[in-house]
GROMACS .gro file of C-alpha atoms in nm:
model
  275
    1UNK     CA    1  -0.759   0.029   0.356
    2UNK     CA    2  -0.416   0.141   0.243
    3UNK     CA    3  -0.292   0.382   0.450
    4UNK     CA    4   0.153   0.302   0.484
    5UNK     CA    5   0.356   0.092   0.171
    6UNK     CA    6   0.706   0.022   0.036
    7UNK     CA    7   0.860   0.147  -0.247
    8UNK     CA    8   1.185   0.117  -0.278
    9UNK     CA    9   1.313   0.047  -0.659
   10UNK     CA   10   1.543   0.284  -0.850
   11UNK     CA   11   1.388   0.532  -1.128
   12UNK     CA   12   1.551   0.318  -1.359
   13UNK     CA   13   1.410  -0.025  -1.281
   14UNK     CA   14   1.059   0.079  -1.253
   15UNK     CA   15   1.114   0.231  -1.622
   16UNK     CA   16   1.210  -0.112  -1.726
   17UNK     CA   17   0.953  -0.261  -1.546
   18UNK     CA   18   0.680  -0.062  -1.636
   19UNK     CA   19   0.785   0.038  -1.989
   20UNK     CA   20   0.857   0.369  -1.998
   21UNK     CA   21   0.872   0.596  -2.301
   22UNK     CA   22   0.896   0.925  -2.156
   23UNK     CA   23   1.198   1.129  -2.059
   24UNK     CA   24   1.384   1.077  -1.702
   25UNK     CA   25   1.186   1.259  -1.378
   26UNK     CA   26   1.295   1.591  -1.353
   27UNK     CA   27   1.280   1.510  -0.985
   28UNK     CA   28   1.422   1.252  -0.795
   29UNK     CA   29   1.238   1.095  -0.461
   30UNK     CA   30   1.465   0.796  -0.209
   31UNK     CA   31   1.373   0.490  -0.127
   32UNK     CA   32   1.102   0.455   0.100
   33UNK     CA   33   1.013   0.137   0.336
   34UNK     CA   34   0.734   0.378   0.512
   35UNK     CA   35   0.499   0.565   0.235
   36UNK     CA   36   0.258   0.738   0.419
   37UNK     CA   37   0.005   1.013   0.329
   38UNK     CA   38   0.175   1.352   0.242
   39UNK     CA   39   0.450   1.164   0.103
   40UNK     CA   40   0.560   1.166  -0.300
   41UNK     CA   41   0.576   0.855  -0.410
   42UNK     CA   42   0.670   0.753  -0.741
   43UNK     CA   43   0.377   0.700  -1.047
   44UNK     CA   44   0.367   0.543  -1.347
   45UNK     CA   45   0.062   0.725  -1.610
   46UNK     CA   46   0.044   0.787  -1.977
   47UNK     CA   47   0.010   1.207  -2.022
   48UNK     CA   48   0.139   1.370  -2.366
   49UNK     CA   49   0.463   1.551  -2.310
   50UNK     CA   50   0.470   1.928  -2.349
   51UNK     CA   51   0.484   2.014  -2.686
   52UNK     CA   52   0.281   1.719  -2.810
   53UNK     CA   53  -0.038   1.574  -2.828
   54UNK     CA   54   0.031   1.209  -2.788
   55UNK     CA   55   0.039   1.026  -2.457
   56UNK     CA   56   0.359   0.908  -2.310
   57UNK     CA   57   0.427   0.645  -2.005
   58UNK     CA   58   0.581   0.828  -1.796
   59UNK     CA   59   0.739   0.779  -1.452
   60UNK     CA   60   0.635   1.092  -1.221
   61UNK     CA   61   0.669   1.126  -0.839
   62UNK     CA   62   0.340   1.270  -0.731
   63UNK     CA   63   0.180   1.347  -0.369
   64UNK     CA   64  -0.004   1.091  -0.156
   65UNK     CA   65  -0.366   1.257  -0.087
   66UNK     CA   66  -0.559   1.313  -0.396
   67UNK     CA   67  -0.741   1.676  -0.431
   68UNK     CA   68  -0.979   1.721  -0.652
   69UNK     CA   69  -0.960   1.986  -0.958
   70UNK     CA   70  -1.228   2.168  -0.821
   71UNK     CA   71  -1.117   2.191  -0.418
   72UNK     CA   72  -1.134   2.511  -0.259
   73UNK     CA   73  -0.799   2.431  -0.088
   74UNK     CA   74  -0.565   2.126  -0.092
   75UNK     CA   75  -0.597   2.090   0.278
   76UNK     CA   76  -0.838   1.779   0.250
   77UNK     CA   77  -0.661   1.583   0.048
   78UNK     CA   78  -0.429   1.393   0.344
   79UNK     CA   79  -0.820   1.246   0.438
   80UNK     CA   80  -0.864   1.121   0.030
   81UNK     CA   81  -0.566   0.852   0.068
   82UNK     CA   82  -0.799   0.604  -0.091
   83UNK     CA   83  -1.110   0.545  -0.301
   84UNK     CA   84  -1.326   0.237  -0.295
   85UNK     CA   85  -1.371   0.026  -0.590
   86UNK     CA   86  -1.723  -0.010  -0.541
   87UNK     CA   87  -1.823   0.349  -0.612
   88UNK     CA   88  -1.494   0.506  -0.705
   89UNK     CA   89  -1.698   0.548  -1.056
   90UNK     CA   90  -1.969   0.746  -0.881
   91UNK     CA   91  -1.803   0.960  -0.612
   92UNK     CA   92  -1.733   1.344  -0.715
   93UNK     CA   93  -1.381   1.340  -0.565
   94UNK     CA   94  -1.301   1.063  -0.837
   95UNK     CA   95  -1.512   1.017  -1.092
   96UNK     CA   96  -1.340   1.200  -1.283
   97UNK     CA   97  -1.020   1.086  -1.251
   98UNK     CA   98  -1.119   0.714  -1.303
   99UNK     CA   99  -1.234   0.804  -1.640
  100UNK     CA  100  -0.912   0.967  -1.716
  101UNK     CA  101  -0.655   1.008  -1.520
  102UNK     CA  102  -0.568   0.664  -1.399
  103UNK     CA  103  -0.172   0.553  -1.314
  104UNK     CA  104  -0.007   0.258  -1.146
  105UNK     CA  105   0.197   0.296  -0.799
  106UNK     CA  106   0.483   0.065  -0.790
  107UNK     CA  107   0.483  -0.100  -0.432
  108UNK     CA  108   0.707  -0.399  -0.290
  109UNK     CA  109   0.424  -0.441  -0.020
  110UNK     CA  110   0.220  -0.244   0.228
  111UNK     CA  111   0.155  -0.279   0.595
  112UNK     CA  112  -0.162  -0.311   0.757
  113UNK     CA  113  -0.215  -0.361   1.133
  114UNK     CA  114  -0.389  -0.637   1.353
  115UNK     CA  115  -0.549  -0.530   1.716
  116UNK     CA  116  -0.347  -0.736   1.921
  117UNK     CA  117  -0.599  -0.742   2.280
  118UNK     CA  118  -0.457  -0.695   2.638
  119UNK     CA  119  -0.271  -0.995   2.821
  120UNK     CA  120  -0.155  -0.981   3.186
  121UNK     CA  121   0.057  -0.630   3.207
  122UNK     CA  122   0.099  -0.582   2.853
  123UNK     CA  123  -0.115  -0.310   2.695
  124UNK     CA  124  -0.354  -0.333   2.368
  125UNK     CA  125  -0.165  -0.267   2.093
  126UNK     CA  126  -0.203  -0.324   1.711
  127UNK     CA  127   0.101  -0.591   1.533
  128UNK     CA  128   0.169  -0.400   1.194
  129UNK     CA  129   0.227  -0.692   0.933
  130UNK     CA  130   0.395  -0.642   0.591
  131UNK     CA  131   0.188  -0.801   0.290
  132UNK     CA  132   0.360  -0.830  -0.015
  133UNK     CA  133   0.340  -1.109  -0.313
  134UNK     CA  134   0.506  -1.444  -0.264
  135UNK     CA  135   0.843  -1.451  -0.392
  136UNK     CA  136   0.894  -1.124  -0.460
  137UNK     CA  137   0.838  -0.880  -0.707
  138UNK     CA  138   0.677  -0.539  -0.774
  139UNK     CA  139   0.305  -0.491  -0.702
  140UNK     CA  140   0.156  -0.212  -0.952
  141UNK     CA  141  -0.115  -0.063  -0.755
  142UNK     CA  142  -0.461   0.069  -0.871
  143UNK     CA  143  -0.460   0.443  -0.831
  144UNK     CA  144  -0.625   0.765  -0.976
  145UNK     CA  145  -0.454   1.147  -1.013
  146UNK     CA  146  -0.546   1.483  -1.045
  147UNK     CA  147  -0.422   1.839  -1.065
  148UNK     CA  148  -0.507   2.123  -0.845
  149UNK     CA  149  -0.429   2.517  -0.888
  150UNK     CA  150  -0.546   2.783  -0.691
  151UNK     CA  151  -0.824   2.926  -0.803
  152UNK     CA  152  -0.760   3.285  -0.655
  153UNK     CA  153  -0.467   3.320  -0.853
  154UNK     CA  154  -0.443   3.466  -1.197
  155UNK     CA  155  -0.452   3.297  -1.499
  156UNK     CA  156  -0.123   3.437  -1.612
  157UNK     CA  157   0.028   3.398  -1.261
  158UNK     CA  158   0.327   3.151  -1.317
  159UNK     CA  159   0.413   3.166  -0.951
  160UNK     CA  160   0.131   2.961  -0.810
  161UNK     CA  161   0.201   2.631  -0.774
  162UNK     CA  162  -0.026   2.316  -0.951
  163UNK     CA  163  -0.003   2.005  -0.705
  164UNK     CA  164  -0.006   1.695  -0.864
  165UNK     CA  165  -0.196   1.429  -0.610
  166UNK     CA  166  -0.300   1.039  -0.585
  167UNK     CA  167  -0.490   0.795  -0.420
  168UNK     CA  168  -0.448   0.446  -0.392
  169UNK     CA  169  -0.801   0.237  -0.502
  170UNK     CA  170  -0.903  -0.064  -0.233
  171UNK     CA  171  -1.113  -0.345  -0.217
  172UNK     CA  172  -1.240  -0.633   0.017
  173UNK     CA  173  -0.916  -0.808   0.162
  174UNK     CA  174  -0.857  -1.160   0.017
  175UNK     CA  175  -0.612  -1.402   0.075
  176UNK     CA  176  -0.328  -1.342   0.379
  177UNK     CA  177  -0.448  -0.961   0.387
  178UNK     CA  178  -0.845  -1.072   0.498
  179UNK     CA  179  -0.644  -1.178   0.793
  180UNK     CA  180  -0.549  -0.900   0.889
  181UNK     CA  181  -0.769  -0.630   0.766
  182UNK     CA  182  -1.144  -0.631   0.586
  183UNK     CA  183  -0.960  -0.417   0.335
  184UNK     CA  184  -0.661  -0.354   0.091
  185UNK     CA  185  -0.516  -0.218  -0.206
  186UNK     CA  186  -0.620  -0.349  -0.561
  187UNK     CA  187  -0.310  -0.489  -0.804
  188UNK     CA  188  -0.375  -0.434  -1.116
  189UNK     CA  189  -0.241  -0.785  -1.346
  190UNK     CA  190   0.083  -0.689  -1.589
  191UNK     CA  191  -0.173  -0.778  -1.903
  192UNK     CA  192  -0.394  -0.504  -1.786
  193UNK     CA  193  -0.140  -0.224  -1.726
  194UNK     CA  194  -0.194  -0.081  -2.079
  195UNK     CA  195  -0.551  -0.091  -2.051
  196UNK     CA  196  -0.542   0.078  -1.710
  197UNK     CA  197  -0.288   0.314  -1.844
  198UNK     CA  198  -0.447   0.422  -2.156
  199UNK     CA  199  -0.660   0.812  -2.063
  200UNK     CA  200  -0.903   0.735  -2.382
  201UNK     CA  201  -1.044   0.418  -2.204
  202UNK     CA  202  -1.322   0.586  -2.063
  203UNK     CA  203  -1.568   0.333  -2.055
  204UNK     CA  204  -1.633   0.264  -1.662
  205UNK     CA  205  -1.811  -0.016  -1.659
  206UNK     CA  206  -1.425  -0.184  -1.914
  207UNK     CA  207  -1.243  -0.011  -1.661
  208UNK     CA  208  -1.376  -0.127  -1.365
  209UNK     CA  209  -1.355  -0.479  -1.517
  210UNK     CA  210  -0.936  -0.456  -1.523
  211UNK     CA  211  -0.970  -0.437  -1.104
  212UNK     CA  212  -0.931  -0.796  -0.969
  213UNK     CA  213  -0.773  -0.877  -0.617
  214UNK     CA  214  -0.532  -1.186  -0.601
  215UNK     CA  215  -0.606  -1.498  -0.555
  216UNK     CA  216  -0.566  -1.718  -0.279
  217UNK     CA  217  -0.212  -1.754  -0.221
  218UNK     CA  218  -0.102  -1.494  -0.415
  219UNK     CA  219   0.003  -1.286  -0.105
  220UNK     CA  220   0.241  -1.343   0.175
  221UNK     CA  221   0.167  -1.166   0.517
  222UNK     CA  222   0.473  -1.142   0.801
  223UNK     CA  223   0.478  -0.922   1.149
  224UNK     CA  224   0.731  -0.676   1.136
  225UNK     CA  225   0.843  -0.435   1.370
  226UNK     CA  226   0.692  -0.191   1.592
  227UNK     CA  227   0.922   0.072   1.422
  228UNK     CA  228   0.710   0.124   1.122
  229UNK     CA  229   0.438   0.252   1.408
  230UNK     CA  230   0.593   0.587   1.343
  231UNK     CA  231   0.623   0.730   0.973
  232UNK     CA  232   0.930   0.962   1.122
  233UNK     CA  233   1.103   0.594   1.080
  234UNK     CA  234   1.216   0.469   0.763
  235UNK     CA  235   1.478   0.201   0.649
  236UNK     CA  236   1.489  -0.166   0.571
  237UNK     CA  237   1.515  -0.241   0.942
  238UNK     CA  238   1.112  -0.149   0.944
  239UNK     CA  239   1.119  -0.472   0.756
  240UNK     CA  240   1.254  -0.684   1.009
  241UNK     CA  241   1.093  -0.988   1.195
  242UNK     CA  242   0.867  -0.866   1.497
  243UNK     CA  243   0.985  -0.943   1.831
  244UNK     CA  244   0.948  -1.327   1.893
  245UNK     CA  245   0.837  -1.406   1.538
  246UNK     CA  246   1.160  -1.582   1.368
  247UNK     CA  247   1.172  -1.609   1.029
  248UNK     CA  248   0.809  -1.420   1.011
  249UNK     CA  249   0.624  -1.684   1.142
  250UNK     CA  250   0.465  -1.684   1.520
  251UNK     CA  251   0.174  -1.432   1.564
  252UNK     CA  252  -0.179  -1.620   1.416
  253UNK     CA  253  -0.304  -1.335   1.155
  254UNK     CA  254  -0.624  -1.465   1.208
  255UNK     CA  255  -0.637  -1.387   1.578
  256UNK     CA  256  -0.818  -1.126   1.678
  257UNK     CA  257  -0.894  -0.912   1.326
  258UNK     CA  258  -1.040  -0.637   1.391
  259UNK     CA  259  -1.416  -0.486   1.239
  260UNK     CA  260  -1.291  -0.176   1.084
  261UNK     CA  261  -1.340  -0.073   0.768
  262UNK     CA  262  -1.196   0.100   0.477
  263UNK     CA  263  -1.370   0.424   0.357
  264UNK     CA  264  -1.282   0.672   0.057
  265UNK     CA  265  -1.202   0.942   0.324
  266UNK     CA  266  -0.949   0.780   0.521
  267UNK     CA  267  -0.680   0.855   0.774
  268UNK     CA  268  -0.359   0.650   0.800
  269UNK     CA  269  -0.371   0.297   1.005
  270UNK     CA  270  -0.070   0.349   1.176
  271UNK     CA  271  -0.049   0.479   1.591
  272UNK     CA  272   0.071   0.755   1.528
  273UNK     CA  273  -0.105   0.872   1.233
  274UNK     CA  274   0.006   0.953   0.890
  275UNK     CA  275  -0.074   1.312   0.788
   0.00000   0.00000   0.00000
């Protein structure tokens, strides 16, 4: 699953990046080495502007926990942090979305967490390891958005807030992240970004077709430290070697991986919880 990540770029760079047309944000969001559910985070998704009908790239922060259009409440969205590829077409919660409402999360890396077992006086814990690609760069992440308004309020009411929410698509880890954990966020490739992008590519059997996980070696995975445990912590020092692991190397991934897996309802991976 996906359930912490880094994003840390400027407003600016991702627009270069990612090709933006669209104006600035209206609202800025910081750096963040510790993305968890709840959070805004920023999204990249082609939307017409207001006042026209043509579609725009556009660089938006929007709200980690997708509710759907048609939710009661938003209170369930912190649970819909991520949707599985294999029926993310069929599912209620996102069906709709993945036909139409489809944007790219711009991520350094993400952390996922090993079960490390009991030794001696030392307690079980679980090693959280940052995964990001080899060399560097920005990883544009599969994920799907929607739009939410009370439905009690009037149609005329311009107090009531709409909420703006995404979740982050996953598939069966590959590469350093099977390692770690049976699951992980998709990437979707720089020649598919339009594709992905583009709302009148409805066709989910094409769309589905853009998702592809790396390929062997495409992904580096390091132990970090323990700090990231908490999402009240947040700086580049959550990036820093674990604890008798120089230069990111020490702790066997492979060692002791645990069985869990991902699910489309799913809470964050962390110890202390993400919501």
């Amino acid at each position: 699953m996906c359930g912490r990540y880094v994003s840390t770029r400027s407003p600016a760079d991702l627009a270069g990046l990612f090709q933006v047309t669209g104006g600035p944000p209206e609202q800025l969001i910081a750096p963040s080495w510790n993305v968890a559910p709840t959070d805004e985070a920023w999204a990249v998704l082609e939307r017409a502007e207001h006042g026209s009908s043509e579609p725009v790239r556009q660089l938006r922060p929007l709200r980690w926990g997708l509710v759907p259009s048609w939710a009661k409440s938003p209170d369930g969205g912190a649970r819909l942090i991520n949707a599985r590829v294999e029926t993310v077409a069929e599912k209620p919660a996102f069906r709709s979305a993945f036909a139409r409402r489809r944007c790219l999360l711009p991520a350094d890396g993400f952390y996922e967490w090993q079960p490390v077992p009991a030794a001696g006086r030392a307690k079980a814990r679980k090693q959280p390891y940052f995964i990001s690609p080899e060399g560097g760069g920005v990883m544009a992440l599969a994920g799907l958005y929607e739009f939410w308004r009370d439905r009690s309020a009037a149609e005329d009411d311009d107090t009531a807030p709409w909420w703006t929410t995404f979740t982050v698509i996953t598939t069966d880890a590959t590469d350093a992240a099977g390692r770690i954990h049976p699951r992980m966020p998709l990437a979707v490739a720089p020649a598919d970004y339009d594709a992905w992008l583009d709302p009148a590519h409805r066709d989910p059997q094409d769309v589905r077709a853009l998702l592809t996980a790396p390929a062997d070696g495409h992904l580096d995975a390091r132990a970090v430290s323990p700090l990231v445990n908490s999402v009240r912590n947040n700086g580049p020092e959550l990036l820093s070697d674990a604890p008798g692991t120089p230069g990111g190397s020490g702790a066997d991934p492979g060692a002791g991986i645990g069985a869990d897996t991902d699910a489309d309802a799913g809470a964050d991976e962390g110890p202390d919880g993400g919501a």
